[in-house]
Amino acid sequence: GAQGLAAMAVAMAARKMAGGGHARCEGGREEKPRRLMYWGAKSFGDEGVVSERLPKPCFLGGDKNIVSMSMSEHAGAACDERGRVWVWGDFLNKDIEEAKPAKIPGAAKKVACNDTHTYALLRGGGVVRWPHEDPSKTENVAIPSGLWGKIVGSGKVVDMQAAYSNFACVTSGGAAYAMGDGSKGQLGNGECSSSTTPQKMILPDKEKAKSVAVGKNHSVVLTQDGNVYACGANNLMQLGQAKEETIKQWKENEKDSSKMFSAVPLRIRPPAGCEGHVTAISAGIDFTAAIFQPEEGPAGVFTFGWGQMWQLGHSQPLHVSGPKTVKGVQGKKEWDDVKKRVIEIGVKKICCGDEHVLILYSNGSVASWGMNRFGQLGHPSNSPAKEPSLIMSVQQYRIGSIFAGANSSAAVLE
C-alpha cells in the first residue's frame, strides 16, 4: 500500500524529470531516445557467461521500434515494426549489440527461439524457421527452410511460441498445434511421443485457442473464453490441478509415472473470482504465470508449478500445485493527473524466463522476481527477488513492452 504508492510516486516524478527518455546534446539539440533496454546474460561462450546486471541501452533495429523479441540460452532474435528480423547468439559468435539482419521471405510480426531453431511468424500468417548455425560458420546464417505454416491446415497462424525443444502455434480457426519433444505428453495430442511436424492439441469442442505458452516439460493454452489448459509433465505440479494431497500421497504418486503427466490438456481452475477472466499466459522451465482481469479492480497475476527459484513470487521457494494469486503485484497505486486522485494500477503484460518473471504495469513501470544469477532481474545486486520488485533503473522511462529470455530481459520505451 504505502510502500507501493511511494515507489510509484518516485517513479512518476523521475519519469517527468527525464522527459520521457529523451536526452539533450551539446548546443541544446534533442537526441533520439534509445528505445531498447537490455540486461542479463548476453552470451555463453567458452570464456564464460557475459552479462549486464543493470538495463543498458541498445540500438538494435536502428530507428524502428522492436515489436517482438525472443532469447533462448544460446540464441536471440528480434523483429522491428518494419517486419525486419535481427539475429545474434553463440552460434554466430555475436551478442545482441552485434546482431545482424536475417533474410526471410516476407515481413515478420513475431519471432521465437528454442534450443535448435529460430522461428518467424510472417504478417501473412505463415511461419518460417532456420537452425542455429555452428559458431564457426559465422557468415552462414541459414535461409529459412520455407513456409510450412500451411501444414497446420485450419487457417493462418495468428500466434506462436517456441522454447527448449518445442514449438506451438494457434491458427485463425482457433486450433492449437505443437511439435517437438512429446515424451511427457507436452504436445497435447493424446500421445507421449515426439514429432517433427505440428500435431493438433486436443481441446474441448467448444473451446477455441487464443494463445500458447511453451515450458520445458509442459505446454499451456489460453482459450478465447479466457480459460487455461495445460498438458505434459506434472512431477513439479506444472499442470496446476491443485489436488488435495498430502506430501505423503504426492510421494506415493511419484512412484506411478502415469500420474505424473497428462498427454491431453487439462483445464486449470484459477483462484476464486478469476474463472474465465484470464487474459495472458507465459511459461518458464516448469512453471506458469498468467494475468487475470477480475470483474472489479485492476488486473492481477497468478502462478503455479515449480517454485524452487522463487519464480512464483510468493516469498517462499516452494512448488504450488494450483493457481495462486501473487499478492506482491496487488496494491500498487499512483496519482492520476487526469482523475486528480490516487488510483490502483494493474498488470498489462507478463513474460517468463527460465527462472524469472517480468511484469509491465499499466502505467509503464516494470517489476521482476525470481532467480538473478545473471542479472536478469535488472536489480543492483545478483540476489534473487522473492516477490515482485520494481526495476528502479528504468522507472524514469515509460515502458511500452517487455521481453524475458532464458536468462535475460529487455524493455522497449514508449
Coordinates of C-alpha atoms in Angstrom, one line a residue:
G1 CA 0.0 0.0 0.0
A2 CA 2.0 2.9 1.3
Q3 CA 5.3 1.5 0.1
G4 CA 3.9 0.8 -3.3
L5 CA 2.5 4.3 -3.5
A6 CA 5.8 5.9 -2.5
A7 CA 7.7 3.9 -5.1
M8 CA 5.3 4.7 -7.8
A9 CA 5.4 8.4 -6.9
V10 CA 9.1 8.4 -7.1
A11 CA 9.0 6.6 -10.4
M12 CA 6.5 9.1 -11.9
A13 CA 8.5 12.1 -10.7
A14 CA 11.7 10.7 -12.2
R15 CA 9.9 9.9 -15.4
K16 CA 8.7 13.5 -15.7
M17 CA 12.1 14.9 -14.9
A18 CA 13.6 12.6 -17.5
G19 CA 11.3 14.0 -20.2
G20 CA 10.1 10.5 -21.3
G21 CA 13.6 9.2 -22.1
H22 CA 14.9 12.0 -24.4
A23 CA 18.3 13.4 -23.9
R24 CA 20.0 16.8 -24.7
C25 CA 23.2 17.1 -26.7
E26 CA 25.6 19.9 -26.6
G27 CA 24.0 23.0 -28.1
G28 CA 20.6 22.1 -26.8
R29 CA 19.8 19.7 -29.7
E30 CA 17.4 16.9 -28.6
E31 CA 18.8 13.4 -29.2
K32 CA 16.7 10.5 -30.1
P33 CA 15.9 8.2 -27.1
R34 CA 17.5 4.8 -27.0
R35 CA 14.3 2.7 -27.5
L36 CA 15.6 -0.7 -26.3
M37 CA 17.0 -1.6 -22.9
Y38 CA 18.6 -5.0 -22.3
W39 CA 20.0 -6.8 -19.3
G40 CA 21.0 -10.2 -18.1
A41 CA 23.1 -12.9 -20.0
K42 CA 24.5 -11.8 -23.3
S43 CA 26.5 -14.9 -24.3
F44 CA 27.6 -18.3 -23.0
G45 CA 30.9 -18.7 -24.8
D46 CA 34.0 -20.8 -23.9
E47 CA 35.2 -17.9 -21.8
G48 CA 32.2 -18.0 -19.6
V49 CA 28.9 -16.0 -19.3
V50 CA 29.0 -12.4 -20.3
S51 CA 26.1 -10.4 -18.7
E52 CA 24.8 -7.0 -17.9
R53 CA 23.4 -6.7 -14.4
L54 CA 21.5 -3.4 -15.0
P55 CA 19.5 -2.3 -18.0
K56 CA 21.7 -1.0 -20.8
P57 CA 20.6 1.0 -23.9
C58 CA 20.8 -0.9 -27.2
F59 CA 20.3 0.4 -30.8
L60 CA 19.1 -3.0 -32.2
G61 CA 16.7 -2.4 -35.1
G62 CA 18.1 1.1 -35.8
D63 CA 15.4 3.8 -35.8
K64 CA 12.4 1.4 -35.6
N65 CA 10.7 0.0 -32.5
I66 CA 11.2 -3.6 -31.6
V67 CA 7.8 -5.4 -31.5
S68 CA 8.9 -8.9 -30.7
M69 CA 12.0 -10.5 -29.1
S70 CA 13.0 -14.0 -28.0
M71 CA 16.2 -15.2 -26.3
S72 CA 17.0 -18.8 -25.6
E73 CA 20.1 -19.7 -23.7
H74 CA 22.4 -19.6 -26.8
A75 CA 20.4 -17.7 -29.5
G76 CA 18.4 -14.5 -29.8
A77 CA 16.1 -12.8 -32.4
A78 CA 14.1 -9.7 -32.6
C79 CA 11.6 -8.2 -35.1
D80 CA 11.1 -4.5 -35.6
E81 CA 7.9 -2.6 -36.7
R82 CA 9.0 -2.8 -40.4
G83 CA 9.0 -6.6 -40.2
R84 CA 12.8 -7.0 -40.3
V85 CA 14.4 -9.8 -38.2
W86 CA 17.7 -9.4 -36.4
V87 CA 19.6 -12.4 -35.0
W88 CA 22.5 -13.0 -32.6
G89 CA 23.9 -15.7 -30.3
D90 CA 26.7 -18.0 -29.6
F91 CA 26.1 -19.9 -32.8
L92 CA 27.1 -16.6 -34.7
N93 CA 29.7 -15.5 -32.2
K94 CA 27.7 -12.3 -31.8
D95 CA 25.9 -10.8 -28.9
I96 CA 22.9 -8.5 -29.2
E97 CA 25.0 -5.4 -29.8
E98 CA 26.4 -7.1 -32.9
A99 CA 23.1 -8.5 -34.2
K100 CA 22.8 -9.0 -38.0
P101 CA 19.7 -9.0 -40.2
A102 CA 18.3 -12.3 -41.3
K103 CA 16.9 -12.9 -44.8
I104 CA 13.3 -14.1 -44.6
P105 CA 10.6 -14.4 -47.3
G106 CA 8.4 -11.6 -46.1
A107 CA 7.8 -9.2 -43.3
A108 CA 7.6 -10.8 -39.8
K109 CA 5.5 -9.8 -36.8
K110 CA 6.8 -12.2 -34.2
V111 CA 9.9 -14.3 -33.5
A112 CA 10.6 -17.2 -31.2
C113 CA 13.8 -19.2 -30.3
N114 CA 14.1 -22.6 -28.9
D115 CA 17.2 -24.7 -28.4
T116 CA 17.6 -25.7 -32.0
H117 CA 15.7 -23.2 -34.3
T118 CA 14.6 -19.6 -34.7
Y119 CA 11.0 -19.1 -35.9
A120 CA 9.4 -16.1 -37.5
L121 CA 5.6 -15.6 -37.8
L122 CA 5.0 -13.6 -41.0
R123 CA 2.3 -11.0 -41.4
G124 CA 0.6 -13.2 -44.0
G125 CA 0.1 -15.9 -41.4
G126 CA 2.9 -18.3 -42.5
V127 CA 5.8 -19.5 -40.3
V128 CA 9.4 -19.9 -41.3
R129 CA 12.3 -21.4 -39.3
W130 CA 16.0 -21.8 -39.6
P131 CA 18.5 -23.8 -37.5
H132 CA 21.1 -22.3 -35.2
E133 CA 24.4 -22.5 -37.0
D134 CA 27.7 -23.8 -35.8
P135 CA 29.5 -20.8 -34.2
S136 CA 32.5 -21.4 -36.5
K137 CA 30.3 -20.6 -39.5
T138 CA 29.5 -17.0 -38.6
E139 CA 28.8 -15.9 -42.1
N140 CA 26.3 -18.7 -42.9
V141 CA 23.1 -17.5 -41.4
A142 CA 20.8 -20.2 -42.9
I143 CA 18.0 -19.2 -45.1
P144 CA 14.7 -20.4 -43.6
S145 CA 13.7 -23.7 -45.0
G146 CA 10.5 -22.4 -46.3
L147 CA 6.8 -21.8 -45.4
W148 CA 5.4 -24.7 -43.5
G149 CA 2.6 -22.9 -41.6
K150 CA 0.1 -24.3 -44.2
I151 CA 0.7 -27.8 -42.8
V152 CA -1.5 -27.0 -39.8
G153 CA -4.5 -26.6 -42.1
S154 CA -7.3 -24.7 -40.3
G155 CA -6.4 -21.2 -41.2
K156 CA -3.4 -18.8 -40.9
V157 CA -1.2 -18.9 -37.9
V158 CA -2.0 -16.0 -35.6
D159 CA 0.2 -16.7 -32.6
M160 CA 3.2 -18.9 -31.9
Q161 CA 5.8 -19.7 -29.2
A162 CA 9.0 -21.7 -29.1
A163 CA 11.2 -22.7 -26.2
Y164 CA 13.5 -25.5 -25.1
S165 CA 12.8 -28.5 -27.5
N166 CA 9.3 -27.4 -28.6
F167 CA 7.2 -25.1 -30.8
A168 CA 3.4 -24.4 -30.6
C169 CA 1.1 -22.2 -32.6
V170 CA -2.6 -21.1 -32.9
T171 CA -4.5 -20.7 -36.1
S172 CA -7.2 -18.2 -37.1
G173 CA -9.7 -21.1 -36.8
G174 CA -8.9 -21.4 -33.1
A175 CA -6.9 -24.7 -33.3
A176 CA -3.7 -25.2 -31.4
Y177 CA -0.7 -27.2 -32.7
A178 CA 2.5 -28.3 -31.1
M179 CA 5.7 -30.2 -32.2
G180 CA 9.0 -31.3 -30.8
D181 CA 9.5 -33.3 -27.6
G182 CA 6.4 -35.1 -26.6
S183 CA 7.8 -37.7 -24.3
K184 CA 5.8 -36.4 -21.4
G185 CA 2.7 -35.6 -23.3
Q186 CA 3.5 -31.9 -23.8
L187 CA 2.3 -31.9 -27.4
G188 CA -1.3 -32.4 -26.1
N189 CA -2.3 -34.8 -28.8
G190 CA -3.1 -37.7 -26.5
E191 CA 0.3 -39.4 -27.1
C192 CA 3.6 -39.5 -25.4
S193 CA 5.8 -39.4 -28.5
S194 CA 7.8 -36.7 -30.2
S195 CA 7.0 -35.2 -33.6
T196 CA 8.8 -33.2 -36.2
T197 CA 5.5 -31.8 -37.6
P198 CA 2.8 -29.9 -35.9
Q199 CA 0.3 -32.1 -34.0
K200 CA -3.2 -30.8 -33.2
M201 CA -3.8 -30.4 -29.5
I202 CA -6.9 -31.9 -28.0
L203 CA -9.3 -29.2 -26.6
P204 CA -13.0 -29.4 -25.8
D205 CA -15.2 -28.9 -28.9
K206 CA -16.5 -25.5 -27.9
E207 CA -13.1 -24.1 -26.9
K208 CA -11.0 -22.1 -29.4
A209 CA -7.4 -21.3 -28.7
K210 CA -6.2 -17.7 -28.4
S211 CA -2.5 -18.1 -27.4
V212 CA 0.0 -20.7 -26.3
A213 CA 2.9 -20.9 -23.9
V214 CA 5.8 -23.5 -24.0
G215 CA 7.6 -24.8 -20.9
K216 CA 10.4 -27.3 -20.8
N217 CA 8.2 -30.2 -20.0
H218 CA 4.7 -28.8 -20.3
S219 CA 2.5 -26.7 -22.6
V220 CA -0.2 -24.2 -21.8
V221 CA -3.2 -23.0 -24.0
L222 CA -5.3 -19.9 -23.3
T223 CA -8.7 -20.0 -25.0
Q224 CA -10.8 -17.2 -26.4
D225 CA -13.2 -17.6 -23.5
G226 CA -10.4 -16.9 -21.0
N227 CA -9.9 -20.5 -19.9
V228 CA -6.5 -22.1 -19.4
Y229 CA -5.4 -25.7 -20.2
A230 CA -2.1 -27.4 -19.6
C231 CA -0.6 -30.7 -20.6
G232 CA 2.7 -32.5 -20.2
A233 CA 4.7 -33.4 -17.1
N234 CA 3.2 -32.9 -13.6
N235 CA 6.1 -34.1 -11.4
L236 CA 6.6 -30.4 -10.3
M237 CA 2.9 -29.5 -10.3
Q238 CA 3.2 -27.9 -13.7
L239 CA -0.4 -28.8 -14.7
G240 CA -1.9 -26.7 -11.9
Q241 CA -4.6 -29.2 -10.8
A242 CA -4.5 -28.3 -7.1
K243 CA -5.4 -31.7 -5.9
E244 CA -5.9 -32.0 -2.2
E245 CA -3.0 -34.4 -1.5
T246 CA -0.7 -34.7 1.5
I247 CA 3.1 -34.8 0.8
K248 CA 3.0 -38.5 1.6
Q249 CA 0.3 -39.1 -1.1
W250 CA 2.3 -37.0 -3.6
K251 CA 5.4 -39.0 -3.0
E252 CA 3.4 -42.2 -3.5
N253 CA 2.0 -40.9 -6.8
E254 CA 5.6 -40.2 -8.0
K255 CA 6.1 -44.0 -8.0
D256 CA 3.4 -44.3 -10.6
S257 CA 4.6 -42.4 -13.6
S258 CA 1.1 -42.4 -15.2
K259 CA 0.0 -39.9 -12.5
M260 CA 2.9 -37.6 -13.2
F261 CA 1.8 -36.4 -16.7
S262 CA -1.1 -35.8 -19.0
A263 CA -1.0 -36.1 -22.8
V264 CA -4.4 -34.3 -23.0
P265 CA -4.7 -30.7 -21.9
L266 CA -6.4 -30.4 -18.5
R267 CA -8.4 -27.4 -17.5
I268 CA -6.9 -25.2 -14.8
R269 CA -9.1 -23.7 -12.2
P270 CA -8.0 -20.1 -11.4
P271 CA -8.3 -18.6 -8.0
A272 CA -11.8 -17.6 -6.9
G273 CA -13.2 -14.7 -9.0
C274 CA -10.8 -15.3 -11.9
E275 CA -12.7 -18.0 -13.8
G276 CA -13.0 -17.1 -17.5
H277 CA -11.1 -13.9 -16.9
V278 CA -7.5 -14.9 -17.8
T279 CA -6.1 -12.5 -20.5
A280 CA -2.5 -13.7 -21.0
I281 CA -0.2 -16.6 -20.2
S282 CA 3.5 -17.3 -20.1
A283 CA 5.7 -20.3 -19.1
G284 CA 9.2 -20.9 -17.7
I285 CA 11.1 -24.1 -17.3
D286 CA 8.4 -25.9 -15.3
F287 CA 6.0 -23.2 -14.1
T288 CA 3.3 -20.9 -15.5
A289 CA 2.3 -17.3 -14.9
A290 CA -0.9 -15.6 -16.0
I291 CA -2.7 -12.3 -16.0
F292 CA -6.3 -12.2 -14.8
Q293 CA -8.8 -9.4 -15.0
P294 CA -11.4 -9.5 -12.2
E295 CA -14.8 -8.1 -12.6
E296 CA -13.8 -5.2 -10.4
G297 CA -10.4 -3.7 -9.8
P298 CA -7.1 -3.9 -11.7
A299 CA -5.6 -6.9 -13.4
G300 CA -3.5 -9.2 -11.3
V301 CA -1.2 -12.3 -11.6
F302 CA -1.4 -15.9 -10.5
T303 CA 1.3 -18.6 -10.8
F304 CA 1.7 -22.3 -10.2
G305 CA 4.2 -25.1 -10.7
W306 CA 7.9 -25.3 -9.9
G307 CA 8.9 -22.6 -7.4
Q308 CA 12.3 -23.6 -6.0
M309 CA 14.0 -20.5 -7.5
W310 CA 11.5 -18.0 -6.1
Q311 CA 10.0 -17.6 -9.5
L312 CA 6.4 -17.9 -8.4
G313 CA 6.6 -14.7 -6.4
H314 CA 5.1 -16.0 -3.2
S315 CA 8.0 -15.2 -0.9
Q316 CA 8.9 -18.8 -0.4
P317 CA 10.8 -21.3 -2.7
L318 CA 8.0 -23.8 -2.8
H319 CA 6.2 -25.6 -5.6
V320 CA 2.5 -24.6 -5.9
S321 CA 0.0 -27.3 -7.1
G322 CA -2.7 -24.8 -8.2
P323 CA -3.0 -21.2 -9.4
K324 CA -2.2 -18.8 -6.5
T325 CA -2.5 -15.1 -6.7
V326 CA 0.7 -13.1 -6.4
K327 CA -0.1 -10.7 -3.6
G328 CA 3.0 -8.6 -4.2
V329 CA 1.6 -7.5 -7.6
Q330 CA -1.5 -6.0 -6.0
G331 CA -2.0 -2.8 -4.2
K332 CA 0.3 -0.6 -6.3
K333 CA -1.0 2.9 -6.5
E334 CA -0.2 6.1 -8.3
W335 CA -1.6 9.7 -8.6
D336 CA -3.6 10.2 -11.7
D337 CA -3.2 13.7 -13.1
V338 CA -6.5 13.4 -15.2
K339 CA -8.7 11.9 -12.5
K340 CA -7.0 14.0 -9.8
R341 CA -6.9 11.2 -7.3
V342 CA -4.8 8.1 -6.4
I343 CA -5.7 5.0 -8.5
E344 CA -4.6 1.4 -8.2
I345 CA -2.7 0.1 -11.2
G346 CA -2.9 -3.3 -12.8
V347 CA -0.7 -5.6 -14.9
K348 CA -0.9 -5.5 -18.7
K349 CA 1.9 -7.8 -19.8
I350 CA 3.8 -10.8 -18.3
C351 CA 6.9 -12.7 -19.5
C352 CA 8.6 -15.7 -18.0
G353 CA 12.3 -16.6 -18.4
D354 CA 13.8 -19.9 -17.3
E355 CA 13.6 -19.0 -13.7
H356 CA 12.4 -15.4 -13.5
V357 CA 9.3 -13.3 -14.3
L358 CA 8.8 -9.7 -15.7
I359 CA 5.6 -7.8 -15.5
L360 CA 4.6 -4.5 -17.1
Y361 CA 2.2 -2.3 -15.2
S362 CA -0.5 -0.2 -16.9
N363 CA 1.4 2.9 -16.0
G364 CA 4.6 1.8 -17.8
S365 CA 6.5 0.6 -14.7
V366 CA 8.3 -2.8 -14.7
A367 CA 8.8 -5.3 -11.9
S368 CA 10.6 -8.6 -11.7
W369 CA 11.2 -11.5 -9.4
G370 CA 12.9 -14.9 -9.3
M371 CA 16.5 -16.1 -9.8
N372 CA 19.0 -13.4 -10.7
R373 CA 22.4 -15.2 -11.1
F374 CA 22.9 -13.5 -14.5
G375 CA 21.4 -10.1 -13.6
Q376 CA 18.2 -10.9 -15.5
L377 CA 16.1 -9.1 -12.9
G378 CA 17.7 -5.7 -13.5
H379 CA 18.4 -5.1 -9.8
P380 CA 21.7 -3.7 -8.4
S381 CA 22.6 -7.0 -6.7
N382 CA 22.6 -10.5 -8.1
S383 CA 20.5 -11.8 -5.2
P384 CA 17.2 -13.4 -6.1
A385 CA 13.9 -11.5 -5.6
K386 CA 11.4 -13.4 -3.5
E387 CA 8.5 -11.3 -4.6
P388 CA 7.8 -8.6 -7.2
S389 CA 10.2 -5.7 -7.0
L390 CA 10.3 -2.6 -9.2
I391 CA 13.3 -2.2 -11.5
M392 CA 14.2 1.2 -10.4
S393 CA 16.8 1.9 -13.0
V394 CA 14.1 2.1 -15.8
Q395 CA 11.5 3.9 -13.8
Q396 CA 12.5 7.2 -15.3
Y397 CA 11.0 6.0 -18.5
R398 CA 7.6 4.8 -19.5
I399 CA 8.0 1.3 -20.8
G400 CA 5.8 0.1 -23.7
S401 CA 6.7 -3.5 -23.9
I402 CA 8.8 -6.2 -22.1
F403 CA 10.5 -9.5 -23.1
A404 CA 12.0 -12.2 -21.0
G405 CA 14.7 -14.6 -22.3
A406 CA 16.0 -17.7 -20.8
N407 CA 18.5 -15.7 -18.6
S408 CA 18.0 -12.2 -19.9
S409 CA 15.4 -9.4 -20.2
A410 CA 14.6 -6.4 -22.4
A411 CA 12.2 -3.5 -22.4
V412 CA 11.1 -1.1 -25.1
L413 CA 10.4 2.6 -24.3
E414 CA 7.1 4.1 -25.4

